[in-house]
XYZ file of C-alpha atoms in Angstrom:
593
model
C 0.000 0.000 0.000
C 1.008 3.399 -0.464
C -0.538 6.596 0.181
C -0.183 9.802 -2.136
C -0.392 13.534 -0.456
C -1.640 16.068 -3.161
C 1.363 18.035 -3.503
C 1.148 21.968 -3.308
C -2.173 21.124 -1.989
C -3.123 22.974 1.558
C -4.886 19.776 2.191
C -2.918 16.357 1.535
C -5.122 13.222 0.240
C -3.563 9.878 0.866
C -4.494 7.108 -1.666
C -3.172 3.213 -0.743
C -2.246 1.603 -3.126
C -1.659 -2.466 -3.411
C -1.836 -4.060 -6.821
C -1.023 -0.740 -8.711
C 1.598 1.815 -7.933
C 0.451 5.054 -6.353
C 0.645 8.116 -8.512
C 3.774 10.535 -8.046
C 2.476 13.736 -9.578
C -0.990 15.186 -8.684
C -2.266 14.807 -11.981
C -1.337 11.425 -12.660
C -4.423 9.023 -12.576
C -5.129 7.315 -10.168
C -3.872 3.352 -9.889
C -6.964 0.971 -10.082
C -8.868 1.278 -7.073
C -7.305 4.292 -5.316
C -8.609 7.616 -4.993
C -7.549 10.514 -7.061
C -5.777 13.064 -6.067
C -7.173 16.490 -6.972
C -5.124 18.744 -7.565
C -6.783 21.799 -5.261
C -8.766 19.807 -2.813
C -10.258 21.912 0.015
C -9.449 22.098 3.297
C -11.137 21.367 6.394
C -8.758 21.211 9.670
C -5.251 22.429 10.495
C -2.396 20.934 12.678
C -1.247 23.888 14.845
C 2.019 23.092 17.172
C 2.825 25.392 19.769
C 6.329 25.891 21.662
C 6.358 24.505 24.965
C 6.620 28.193 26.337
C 3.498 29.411 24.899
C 0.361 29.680 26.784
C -1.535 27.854 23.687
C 0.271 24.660 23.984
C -1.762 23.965 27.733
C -4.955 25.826 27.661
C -7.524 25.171 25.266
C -9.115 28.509 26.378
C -6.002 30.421 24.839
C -5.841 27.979 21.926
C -9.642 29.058 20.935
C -9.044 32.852 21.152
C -5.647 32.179 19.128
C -6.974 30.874 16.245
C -10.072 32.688 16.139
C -8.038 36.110 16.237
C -5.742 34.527 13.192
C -9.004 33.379 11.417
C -10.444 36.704 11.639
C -7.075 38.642 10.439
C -7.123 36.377 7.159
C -10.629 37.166 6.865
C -11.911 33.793 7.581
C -13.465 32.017 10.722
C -11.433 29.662 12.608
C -12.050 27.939 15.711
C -10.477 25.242 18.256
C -11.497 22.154 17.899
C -9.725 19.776 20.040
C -6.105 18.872 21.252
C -4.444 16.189 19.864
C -2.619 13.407 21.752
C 1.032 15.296 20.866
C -0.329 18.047 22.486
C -1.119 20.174 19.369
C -4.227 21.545 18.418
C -6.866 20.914 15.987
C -8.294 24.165 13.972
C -11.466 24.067 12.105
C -11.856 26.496 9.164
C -15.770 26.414 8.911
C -16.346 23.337 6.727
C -14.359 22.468 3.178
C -11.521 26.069 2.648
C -10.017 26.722 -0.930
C -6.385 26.000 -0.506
C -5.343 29.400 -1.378
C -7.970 30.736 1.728
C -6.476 28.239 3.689
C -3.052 29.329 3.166
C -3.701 33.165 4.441
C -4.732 31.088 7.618
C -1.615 29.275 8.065
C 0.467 32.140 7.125
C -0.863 34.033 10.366
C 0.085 31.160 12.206
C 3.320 31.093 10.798
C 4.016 34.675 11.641
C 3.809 33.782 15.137
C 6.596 33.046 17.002
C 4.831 30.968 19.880
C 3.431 28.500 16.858
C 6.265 25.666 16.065
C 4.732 24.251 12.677
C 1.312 24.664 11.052
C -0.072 22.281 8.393
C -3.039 20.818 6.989
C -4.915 18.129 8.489
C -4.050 14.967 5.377
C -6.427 12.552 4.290
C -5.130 8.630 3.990
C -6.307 5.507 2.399
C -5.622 2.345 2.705
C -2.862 0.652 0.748
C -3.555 -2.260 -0.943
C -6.133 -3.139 -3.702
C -7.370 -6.959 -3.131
C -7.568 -9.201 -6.538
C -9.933 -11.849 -6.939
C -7.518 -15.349 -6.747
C -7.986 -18.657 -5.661
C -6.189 -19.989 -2.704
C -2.517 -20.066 -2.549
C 0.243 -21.639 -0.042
C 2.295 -19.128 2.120
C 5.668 -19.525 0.887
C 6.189 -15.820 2.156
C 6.856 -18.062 5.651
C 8.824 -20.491 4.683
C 10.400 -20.723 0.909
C 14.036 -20.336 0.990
C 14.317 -17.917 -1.798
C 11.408 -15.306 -1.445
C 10.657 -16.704 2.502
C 10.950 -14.856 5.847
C 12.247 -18.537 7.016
C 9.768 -18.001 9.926
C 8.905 -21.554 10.917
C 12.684 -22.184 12.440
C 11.668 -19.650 14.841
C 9.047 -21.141 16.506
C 10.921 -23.338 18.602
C 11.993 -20.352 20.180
C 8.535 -17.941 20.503
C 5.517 -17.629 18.965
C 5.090 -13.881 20.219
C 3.114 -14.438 23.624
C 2.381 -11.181 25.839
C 3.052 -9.111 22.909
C -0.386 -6.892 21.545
C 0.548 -5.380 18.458
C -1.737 -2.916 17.012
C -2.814 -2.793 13.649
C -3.544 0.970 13.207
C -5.880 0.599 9.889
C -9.567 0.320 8.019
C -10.537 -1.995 12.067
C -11.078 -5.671 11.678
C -14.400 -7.891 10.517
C -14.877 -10.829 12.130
C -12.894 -13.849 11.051
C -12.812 -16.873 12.825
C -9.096 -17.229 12.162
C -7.929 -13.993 13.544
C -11.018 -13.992 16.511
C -8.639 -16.002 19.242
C -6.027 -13.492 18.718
C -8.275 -9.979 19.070
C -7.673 -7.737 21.934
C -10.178 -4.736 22.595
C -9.057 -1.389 20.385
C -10.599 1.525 19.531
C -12.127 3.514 16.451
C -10.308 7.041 16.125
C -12.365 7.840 13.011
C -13.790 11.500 14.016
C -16.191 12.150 10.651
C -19.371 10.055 11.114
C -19.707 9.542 7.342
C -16.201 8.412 6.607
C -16.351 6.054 9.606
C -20.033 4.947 8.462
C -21.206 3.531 12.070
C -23.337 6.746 12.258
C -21.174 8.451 14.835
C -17.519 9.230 15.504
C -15.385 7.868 17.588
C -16.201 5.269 19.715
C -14.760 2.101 21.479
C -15.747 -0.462 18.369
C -13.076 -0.433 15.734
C -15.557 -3.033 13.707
C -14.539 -2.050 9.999
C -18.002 -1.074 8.092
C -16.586 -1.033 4.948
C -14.456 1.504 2.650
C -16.086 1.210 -0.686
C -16.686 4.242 -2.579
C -18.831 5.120 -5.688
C -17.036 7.080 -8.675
C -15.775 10.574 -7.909
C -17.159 10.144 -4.323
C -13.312 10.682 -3.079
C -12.489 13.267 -5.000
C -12.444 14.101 -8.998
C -11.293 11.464 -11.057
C -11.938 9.031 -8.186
C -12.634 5.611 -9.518
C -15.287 3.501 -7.729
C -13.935 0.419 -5.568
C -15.114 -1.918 -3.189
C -14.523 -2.653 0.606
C -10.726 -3.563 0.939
C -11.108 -5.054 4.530
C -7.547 -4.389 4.741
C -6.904 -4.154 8.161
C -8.262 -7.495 8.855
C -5.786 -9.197 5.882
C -2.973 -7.221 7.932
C -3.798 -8.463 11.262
C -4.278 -12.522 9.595
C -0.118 -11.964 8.424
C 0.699 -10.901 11.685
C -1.208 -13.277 14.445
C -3.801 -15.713 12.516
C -4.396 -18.569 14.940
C -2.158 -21.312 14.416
C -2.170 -25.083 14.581
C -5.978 -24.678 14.336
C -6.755 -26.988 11.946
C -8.062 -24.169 9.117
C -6.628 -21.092 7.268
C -3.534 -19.475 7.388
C -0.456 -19.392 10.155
C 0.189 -16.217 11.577
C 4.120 -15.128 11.901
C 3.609 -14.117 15.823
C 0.555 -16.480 16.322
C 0.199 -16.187 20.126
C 0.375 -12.270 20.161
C -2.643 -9.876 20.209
C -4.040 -7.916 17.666
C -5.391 -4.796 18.577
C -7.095 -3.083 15.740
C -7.401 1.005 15.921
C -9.373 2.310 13.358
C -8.684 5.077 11.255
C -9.137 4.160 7.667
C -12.892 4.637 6.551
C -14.782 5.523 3.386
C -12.252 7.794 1.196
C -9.435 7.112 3.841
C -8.215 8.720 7.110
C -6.928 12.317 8.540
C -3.684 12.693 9.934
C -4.987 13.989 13.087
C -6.983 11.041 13.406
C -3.673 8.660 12.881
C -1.641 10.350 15.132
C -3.914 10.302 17.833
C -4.073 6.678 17.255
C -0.320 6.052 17.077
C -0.737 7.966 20.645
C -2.969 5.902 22.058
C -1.925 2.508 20.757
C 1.462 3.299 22.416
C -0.095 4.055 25.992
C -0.200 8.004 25.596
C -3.098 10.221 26.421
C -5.780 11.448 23.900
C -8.095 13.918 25.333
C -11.792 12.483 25.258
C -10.561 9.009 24.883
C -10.050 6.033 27.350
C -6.745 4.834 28.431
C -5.676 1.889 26.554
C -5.654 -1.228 29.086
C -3.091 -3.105 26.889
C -0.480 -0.457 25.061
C 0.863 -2.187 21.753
C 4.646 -2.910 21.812
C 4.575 -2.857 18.164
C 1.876 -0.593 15.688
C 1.656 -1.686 12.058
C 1.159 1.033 9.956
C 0.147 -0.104 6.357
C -0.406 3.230 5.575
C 0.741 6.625 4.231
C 0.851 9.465 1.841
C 3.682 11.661 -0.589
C 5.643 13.884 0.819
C 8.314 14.426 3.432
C 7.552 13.467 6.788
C 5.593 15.979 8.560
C 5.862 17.318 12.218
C 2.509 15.691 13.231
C 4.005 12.197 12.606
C 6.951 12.612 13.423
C 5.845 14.139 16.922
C 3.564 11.161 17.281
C 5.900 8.729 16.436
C 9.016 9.581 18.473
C 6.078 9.884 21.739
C 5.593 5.743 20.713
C 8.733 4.739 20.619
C 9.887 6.461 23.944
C 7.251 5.019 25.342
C 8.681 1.505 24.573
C 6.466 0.859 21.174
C 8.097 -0.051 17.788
C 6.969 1.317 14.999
C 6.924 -0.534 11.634
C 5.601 1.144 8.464
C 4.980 0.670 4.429
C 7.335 1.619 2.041
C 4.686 2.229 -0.277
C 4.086 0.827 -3.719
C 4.987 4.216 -6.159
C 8.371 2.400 -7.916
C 9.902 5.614 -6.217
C 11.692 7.140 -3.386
C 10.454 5.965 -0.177
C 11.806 9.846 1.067
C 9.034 11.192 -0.683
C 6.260 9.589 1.425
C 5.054 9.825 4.608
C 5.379 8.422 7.362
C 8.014 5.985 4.924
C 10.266 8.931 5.358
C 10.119 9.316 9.354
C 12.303 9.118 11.715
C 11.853 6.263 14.257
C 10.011 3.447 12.384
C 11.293 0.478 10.531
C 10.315 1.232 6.732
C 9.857 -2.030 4.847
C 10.018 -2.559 1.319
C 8.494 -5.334 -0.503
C 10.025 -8.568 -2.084
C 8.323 -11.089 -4.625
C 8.443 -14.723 -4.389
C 12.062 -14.933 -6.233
C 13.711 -12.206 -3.783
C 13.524 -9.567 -6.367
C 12.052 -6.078 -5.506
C 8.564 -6.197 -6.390
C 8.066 -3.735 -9.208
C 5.962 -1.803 -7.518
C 7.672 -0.864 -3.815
C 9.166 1.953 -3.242
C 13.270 2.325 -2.432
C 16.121 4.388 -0.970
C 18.247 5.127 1.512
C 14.963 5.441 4.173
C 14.143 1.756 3.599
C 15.044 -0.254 6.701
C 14.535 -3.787 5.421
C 12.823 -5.957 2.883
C 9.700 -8.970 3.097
C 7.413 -10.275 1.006
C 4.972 -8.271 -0.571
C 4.060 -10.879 -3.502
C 2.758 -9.949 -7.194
C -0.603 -11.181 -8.065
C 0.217 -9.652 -11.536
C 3.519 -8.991 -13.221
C 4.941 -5.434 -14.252
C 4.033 -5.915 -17.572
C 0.653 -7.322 -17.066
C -2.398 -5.218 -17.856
C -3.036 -3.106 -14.437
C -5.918 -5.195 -13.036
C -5.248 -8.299 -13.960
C -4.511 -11.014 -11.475
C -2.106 -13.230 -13.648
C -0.063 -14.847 -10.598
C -2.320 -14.945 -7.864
C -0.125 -17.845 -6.152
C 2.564 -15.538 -5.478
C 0.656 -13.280 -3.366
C 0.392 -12.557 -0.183
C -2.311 -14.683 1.381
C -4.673 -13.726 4.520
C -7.959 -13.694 5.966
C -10.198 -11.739 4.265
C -13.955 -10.625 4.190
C -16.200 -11.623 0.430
C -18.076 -8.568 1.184
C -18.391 -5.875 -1.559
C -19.368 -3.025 0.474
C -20.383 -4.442 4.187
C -20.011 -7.363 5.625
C -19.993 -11.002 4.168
C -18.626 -14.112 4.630
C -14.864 -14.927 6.105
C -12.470 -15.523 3.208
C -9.081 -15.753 2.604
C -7.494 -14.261 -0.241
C -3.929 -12.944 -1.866
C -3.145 -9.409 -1.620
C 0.045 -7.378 -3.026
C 1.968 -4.150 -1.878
C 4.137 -3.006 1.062
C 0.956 -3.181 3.046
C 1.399 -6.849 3.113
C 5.137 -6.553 3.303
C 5.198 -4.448 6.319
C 3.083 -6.906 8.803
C 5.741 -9.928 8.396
C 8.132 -7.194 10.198
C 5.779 -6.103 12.863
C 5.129 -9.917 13.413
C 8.710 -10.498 13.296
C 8.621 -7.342 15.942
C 6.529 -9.311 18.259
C 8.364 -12.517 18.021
C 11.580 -10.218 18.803
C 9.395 -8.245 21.787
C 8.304 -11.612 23.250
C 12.151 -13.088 23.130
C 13.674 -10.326 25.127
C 10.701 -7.786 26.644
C 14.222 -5.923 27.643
C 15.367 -4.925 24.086
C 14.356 -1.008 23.329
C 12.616 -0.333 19.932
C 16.244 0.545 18.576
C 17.449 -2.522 19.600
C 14.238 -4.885 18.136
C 14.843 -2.638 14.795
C 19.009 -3.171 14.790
C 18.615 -6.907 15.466
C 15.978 -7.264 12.445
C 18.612 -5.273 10.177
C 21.617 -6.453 10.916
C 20.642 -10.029 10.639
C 18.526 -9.927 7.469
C 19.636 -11.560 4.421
C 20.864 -10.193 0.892
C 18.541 -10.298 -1.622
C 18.554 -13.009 -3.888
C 17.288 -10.974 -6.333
C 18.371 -6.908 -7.295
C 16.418 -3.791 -5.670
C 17.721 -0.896 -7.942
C 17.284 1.829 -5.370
C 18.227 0.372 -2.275
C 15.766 -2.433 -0.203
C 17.740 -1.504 3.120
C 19.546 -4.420 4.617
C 18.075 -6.954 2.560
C 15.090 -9.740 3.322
C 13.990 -9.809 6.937
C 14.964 -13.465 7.921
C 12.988 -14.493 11.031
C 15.037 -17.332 12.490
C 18.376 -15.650 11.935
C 16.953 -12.594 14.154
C 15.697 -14.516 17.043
C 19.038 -17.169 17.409
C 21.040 -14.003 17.630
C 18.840 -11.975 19.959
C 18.813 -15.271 22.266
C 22.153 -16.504 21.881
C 23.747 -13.169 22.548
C 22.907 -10.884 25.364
C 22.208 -7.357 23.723
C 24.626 -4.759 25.379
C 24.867 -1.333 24.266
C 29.088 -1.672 24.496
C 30.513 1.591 25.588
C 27.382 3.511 27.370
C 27.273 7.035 29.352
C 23.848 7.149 31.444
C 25.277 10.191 33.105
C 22.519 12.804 33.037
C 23.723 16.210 31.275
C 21.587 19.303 31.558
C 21.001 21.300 28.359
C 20.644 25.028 29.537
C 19.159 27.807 26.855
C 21.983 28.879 24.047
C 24.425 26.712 26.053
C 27.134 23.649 24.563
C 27.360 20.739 26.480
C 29.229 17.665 26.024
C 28.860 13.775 27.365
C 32.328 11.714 27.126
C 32.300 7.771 26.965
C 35.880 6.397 26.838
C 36.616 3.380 24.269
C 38.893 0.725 25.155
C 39.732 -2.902 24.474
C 38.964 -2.491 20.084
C 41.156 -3.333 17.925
C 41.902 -1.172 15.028
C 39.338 1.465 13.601
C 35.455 1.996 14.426
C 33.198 0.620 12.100
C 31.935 1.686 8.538
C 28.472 1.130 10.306
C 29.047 2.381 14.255
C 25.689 2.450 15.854
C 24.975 5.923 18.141
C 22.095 5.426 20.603
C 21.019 8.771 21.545
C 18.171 9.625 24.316
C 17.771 13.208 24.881
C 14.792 14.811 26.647
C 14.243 18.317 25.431
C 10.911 20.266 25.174
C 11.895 21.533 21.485
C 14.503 19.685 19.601
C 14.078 21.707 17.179
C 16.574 24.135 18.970
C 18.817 21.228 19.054
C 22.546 20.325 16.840
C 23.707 16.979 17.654
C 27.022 15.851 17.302
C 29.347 12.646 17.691
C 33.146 13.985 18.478
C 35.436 10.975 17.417
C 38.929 10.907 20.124
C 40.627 13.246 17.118
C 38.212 15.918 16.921
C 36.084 14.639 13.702
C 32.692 15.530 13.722
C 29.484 13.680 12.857
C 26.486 15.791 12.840
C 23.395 13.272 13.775
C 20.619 15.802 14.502
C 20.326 19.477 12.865
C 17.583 21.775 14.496
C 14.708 19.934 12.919
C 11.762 18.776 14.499
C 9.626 20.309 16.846
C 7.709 20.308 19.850
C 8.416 17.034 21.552
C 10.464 15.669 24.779
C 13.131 13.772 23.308
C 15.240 12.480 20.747
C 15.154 8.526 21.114
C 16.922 7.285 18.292
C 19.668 4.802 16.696
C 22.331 6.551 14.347
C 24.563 5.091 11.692
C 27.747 6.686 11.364
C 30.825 5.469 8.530
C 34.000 6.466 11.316
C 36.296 3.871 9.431
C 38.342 6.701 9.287
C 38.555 7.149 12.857
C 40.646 5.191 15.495
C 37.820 3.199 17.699
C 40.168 3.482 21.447
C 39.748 6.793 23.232
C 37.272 9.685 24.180
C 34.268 10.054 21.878
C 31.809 12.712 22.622
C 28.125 13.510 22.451
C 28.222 17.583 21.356
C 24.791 18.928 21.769
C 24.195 22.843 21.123
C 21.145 24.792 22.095
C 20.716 27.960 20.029
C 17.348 29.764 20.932
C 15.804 30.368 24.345
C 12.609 29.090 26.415
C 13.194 25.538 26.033
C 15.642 23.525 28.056
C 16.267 19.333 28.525
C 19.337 17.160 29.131
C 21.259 14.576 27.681
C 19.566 11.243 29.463
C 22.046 8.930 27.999
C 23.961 7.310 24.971
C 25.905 4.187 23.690
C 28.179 3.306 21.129
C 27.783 -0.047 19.517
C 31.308 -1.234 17.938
C-alpha cells in the first residue's frame, strides 16, 4: 500500500495503493482502485504546534481565542477544535476552505513566534487493492528464496504477551484472527467516513471503505470494501495449529485493531492520535488503553516528506517503549518522498516477490530499513488489473463482502501493506524473546541479521530480506549490550554547549563503517537542538540538525561510517542549544562497535 499527499495542496489526500503503484504527480491518474488526487482539494482542519513556552500549547481557552483572532485577520473564521494526543491543536476552518484561503490562515500562524509548525490536516487511504484469486500456499513463511524462514523460529517464541496494534480500516470478524483480538478503539472522528453513524467510539468493527465514482475526490474511480486491516492483522497473528486457514508469523500475540481508515481514507490527526494511544499516551476524550501495543503496524501513508505531526507522534511511541513498523509504499519511487516511509523512528519495509527480487511496484532508498514479502498477483508488464499470478501473493484472511459485511475468506493481496506486517510480526516474536530490548534494539537486530537479496532492488531495499530465524538465534544466543554507554545525566541550559564523554577501550583497530549511536535526549523543542558525535581526534558527525519540533526527546539509533577514525579513546556527544525558552538534558547514549 502506499498513500499519495496532493502536492502543493493545503490539504494532503492519501491514496493506498496495493496491486497498482500510487501516482507521483498530482495529476497522474489514479492506480486501479485508489482515490484521485485532486489537484486543489479543500481544506477542512489544520495541525497547529505550539512551543512549549506558549500559553496555547496547555490551555484550550487560549488555543480558541488564538486561532479565532488569526481566522479573523485572514478574513476567515477559525475555531479550536480539540487537542491532539502530541499536544497540538486541531483548527477548524468552517467546513471544506479553498487551498489558497487556507493558506492566508496558516500564514498568520506562521508569523507567530509561539506557533512551532502549522499544516493541513491529510487525508489517507488504505494501501492495498485486493484481486480476486484462488487460494494459494504461504511460501512468504517459509520458501528459501522469497521466505521470511519463519517456521525455524518457533521453537523459540511464537510472540506471547506481545499486543501489536494494527492501526488501519478496524477488523471484521474472522474466525481465524477472533482467538487473537484484543479490545481497540475507532479514532475515526467524521461520522460519514467512519459509516457507524457516529464518531469515535470504542468499536473499531470495519463497516466497509467502498466508494462510488468521484465520491473521493475528482477522477476518483469507484472500488469496493478492501477489509484491509483485517488481511494485515491474519499476516501478523492468525491462529495457528488450528486446523483451518492461514499461520500467523507471531501467532500467540494480540491484535489490537485502531481504526482510522474509513470511506475515502483517514486524517492525519486522526492517525496520530491513534499512534498515541496505541502506544499508551493520552488522547483527550478518549479512554486509556488497558493493553499499550509494543509494536503498531502502519500499512499506511501518503507523498511527501515526513511531517511534524508524525513525526511528533511517532518519536512519543517509541519512547514510550512501542516499535513502529511502516509501508514503504508501492509508487516504484523514493520511499523519502512519502510519509510516514520517510520518518524518523520506524522500521520502513520494502516489498520482495516470491524470487527475492524487488517487487516492481515498492518503493526504495536510503529510508528503507529492510525488505519482506509483498508478492505480485500480476507482473509489471501485465495489464493493471489483472490477477495473472495470484499464487505468489500474499495470502490472509479476508472478508467476500463488496461493500459491508460477508462471509470470512481468505485471499492474496500485493503491496508493502502486506510486506510491512511480516516485520511487525517479526517485531513481536523479537518483543516476546527479550521484553528488555528497546525499539532501537528490536529494529538493529531485524537489520543487521537480514539476508541479501537473492534478487536486485535498484534503489536500495535496506539491509536486505527480513529473515525471522536468523533474528531470534542471535537476539537469544547473545545478550544485547549497548558496548561503551554514558547514562550520566547532562543538563542542556538555553543557548548553552554541552558535552557527554564515553571512553573506548579494548577495540582493535578502527570503528566501524556502520558504528551504531544510541542517543536519548529529553528536550521540550529539539528543534533548537545540533547533535554531534566527536570521534577521540576531533572529527565531527552531525546526527541531529535543528529539525523537528515540539516534543520531549530524541530517542533514536544513528549510523555513522568512522572507518576513518581510530575506535580506542574519548568520543563525545556535542549537543548545542541555540534559541531560548526551552531547556532538557542529555539522558544517555551508547556506542555499539
Amino acid at each position: 500500500m502506499s498513500v499519495t499527499l496532493l502536492a502543493g495542496s493545503a490539504t494532503a489526500s492519501v491514496a493506498l495503493t496495493g496491486s497498482e503503484p500510487a501516482p507521483a504527480p498530482a495529476a497522474t491518474p489514479p492506480a486501479a482502485g485508489a482515490p484521485a488526487t485532486p489537484a486543489a482539494a479543500p481544506v477542512q482542519n489544520l495541525i497547529v504546534g505550539y512551543k512549549a513556552s506558549a500559553t496555547e500549547a496547555s490551555s484550550n481557552e487560549a488555543a480558541a481565542d488564538d486561532a479565532a483572532a488569526k481566522g479573523k485577520k485572514a478574513g476567515k473564521k477559525a475555531k479550536f477544535d480539540r487537542r491532539l494526543g502530541t499536544g497540538a491543536a486541531l483548527v477548524n476552518l468552517g467546513g471544506a476552505t479553498a487551498p489558497a484561503d487556507a493558506a492566508d490562515v496558516m500564514a498568520q500562524f506562521r508569523a507567530d513566534p509561539d506557533v512551532a509548525y502549522v499544516e493541513p490536516d491529510a487525508r489517507a487511504y488504505a494501501m492495498a487493492t485486493p484481486d480476486d484469486t484462488e487460494y494459494a500456499k504461504q511460501w512468504d513463511l517459509f520458501e528459501p528464496t522469497g521466505g521470511m524462514n519463519v517456521p525455524a523460529a518457533w521453537d523459540k517464541t511464537t510472540g506471547s504477551g506481545v499486543t501489536v496494534a494494527v492501526i488501519d480500516t478496524g477488523y471484521v470478524a474472522h474466525s481465524d484472527v477472533a482467538p487473537n483480538i484484543v479490545a481497540g478503539y475507532d479514532f475515526i472522528s467524521d461520522s460519514t467516513a467512519a459509516r457507524d453513524g457516529n464518531g469515535r467510539d470504542n468499536n473499531p468493527a470495519d463497516q466497509g471503505d467502498w466508494s462510488a465514482a468521484g465520491e473521493c475526490g475528482t477522477g476518483s474511480t469507484a472500488s469496493g470494501s478492501s477489509w484491509h486491516g483485517t488481511h494485515v492483522a491474519g499476516t501478523i497473528a492468525a491462529a495457528t495449529n488450528n486446523g483451518k486457514g492461514v499461520a500467523g508469523i507471531a501467532y500467540n500475540a494480540k491484535i489490537q485493531p485502531v481504526r482510522v481508515l474509513g470511506k475515502c481514507g483517514g486524517t492525519t490527526s486522526d492517525i496520530v492520535d491513534a499512534i498515541t494511544w496505541a502506544s499508551g499516551g493520552t488522547v483527550a476524550g478518549v479512554p486509556a488503553n488497558a493493553t499499550p501495543a509494543k509494536v503498531i503496524n502502519m500499512s499506511l501513508g501518503g507523498s511527501g516528506a515526513c511531517t511534524t505531526s508524525y513525526q511528533n507522534a511517532i518519536n512519543a511511541a517509541v519512547a514510550r517503549g512501542t516499535t513502529v513498523v511502516v509501508a514503504a509504499g508501492n509508487s516504484n519511487a523514493d520511499a523519502a518522498g512519502f510519509s510516514p516511509a520517510s520518518c524518523n523512528n520506524v522500521v520502513a519495509v520494502a516489498a520482495t516477490n516470491r524470487t527475492g527480487d524487488r517487487s516492481f511496484y515498492s518503493n526504495y532508498g536510503a529510508k528503507v530499513d529492510v525488505a519482506a514479502p509483498g508478492g505480485e498477483t500480476r507482473r509489471a508488464t501485465d495489464t493493471p488489473g489483472t490477477v495473472t499470478t495470484p499464487e505468489n501473493g500474499i495470502l490472509s484472511t479476508l472478508n467476500s463482502g463488496t461493500t459491508t459485511p460477508g462471509s470470512e475468506i481468505y485471499k492474496p493481496y500485493q503491496g508493502t501493506s502486506m510486506a510491512a506486517p511480516h516485520v511487525a510480526g517479526l517485531a513481536a516474536l523479537v518483543v516476546a524473546a527479550k521484553p528488555s530490548l528497546t525499539p532501537a534494539q528490536v529494529e538493529a537486530a531485524i537489520k543487521a541479521n537480514a539476508r541479501p537479496l537473492p534478487g536486485t532492488c535498484t534503489g536500495g531495499c535496506g539491509t536486505g530480506i527480513a529473515d525471522a530465524a536468523a533474528t531470534i538465534n542471535a537476539v537469544t544466543s547473545t545478550p544485547p549490550t549497548p558496548g561503551f554507554e554514558n547514562t550520566t545525566d547532562v543538563n542542556i541550559s538555553d543557548n548553552t554547549t554541552v558535552e557527554s564523554p564515553i571512553t573506548v577501550s579494548g577495540v582493535a583497530g578502527n570503528a566501524p563503517a556502520a558504528l551504531k549511536v544510541n542517543v536519548d535526549i529529553k528536550h521540550t523543542y529539539i528543534g533548537d537542538l545540533k547533535v554531534d558525535l566527536v570521534a577521540p581526534d576531533g572529527s565531527v558527525y552531525t546526527l541531529h540538525n535543528r529539525a523537528g519540533g515540539s516534543t520531549d526527546n530524541i530517542n533514536q539509533q544513528y549510523t555513522v561510517n568512522a572507518s576513518s577514525e581510530v575506535a580506542n579513546g574519548t568520543w563525545k556527544l556535542r549537543v548545542n542549544d541555540n534559541a531560548g525558552g526551552d531547556t532538557g538534558y542529555i539522558d544517555a547514549w551508547s556506542l555499539v562497535f
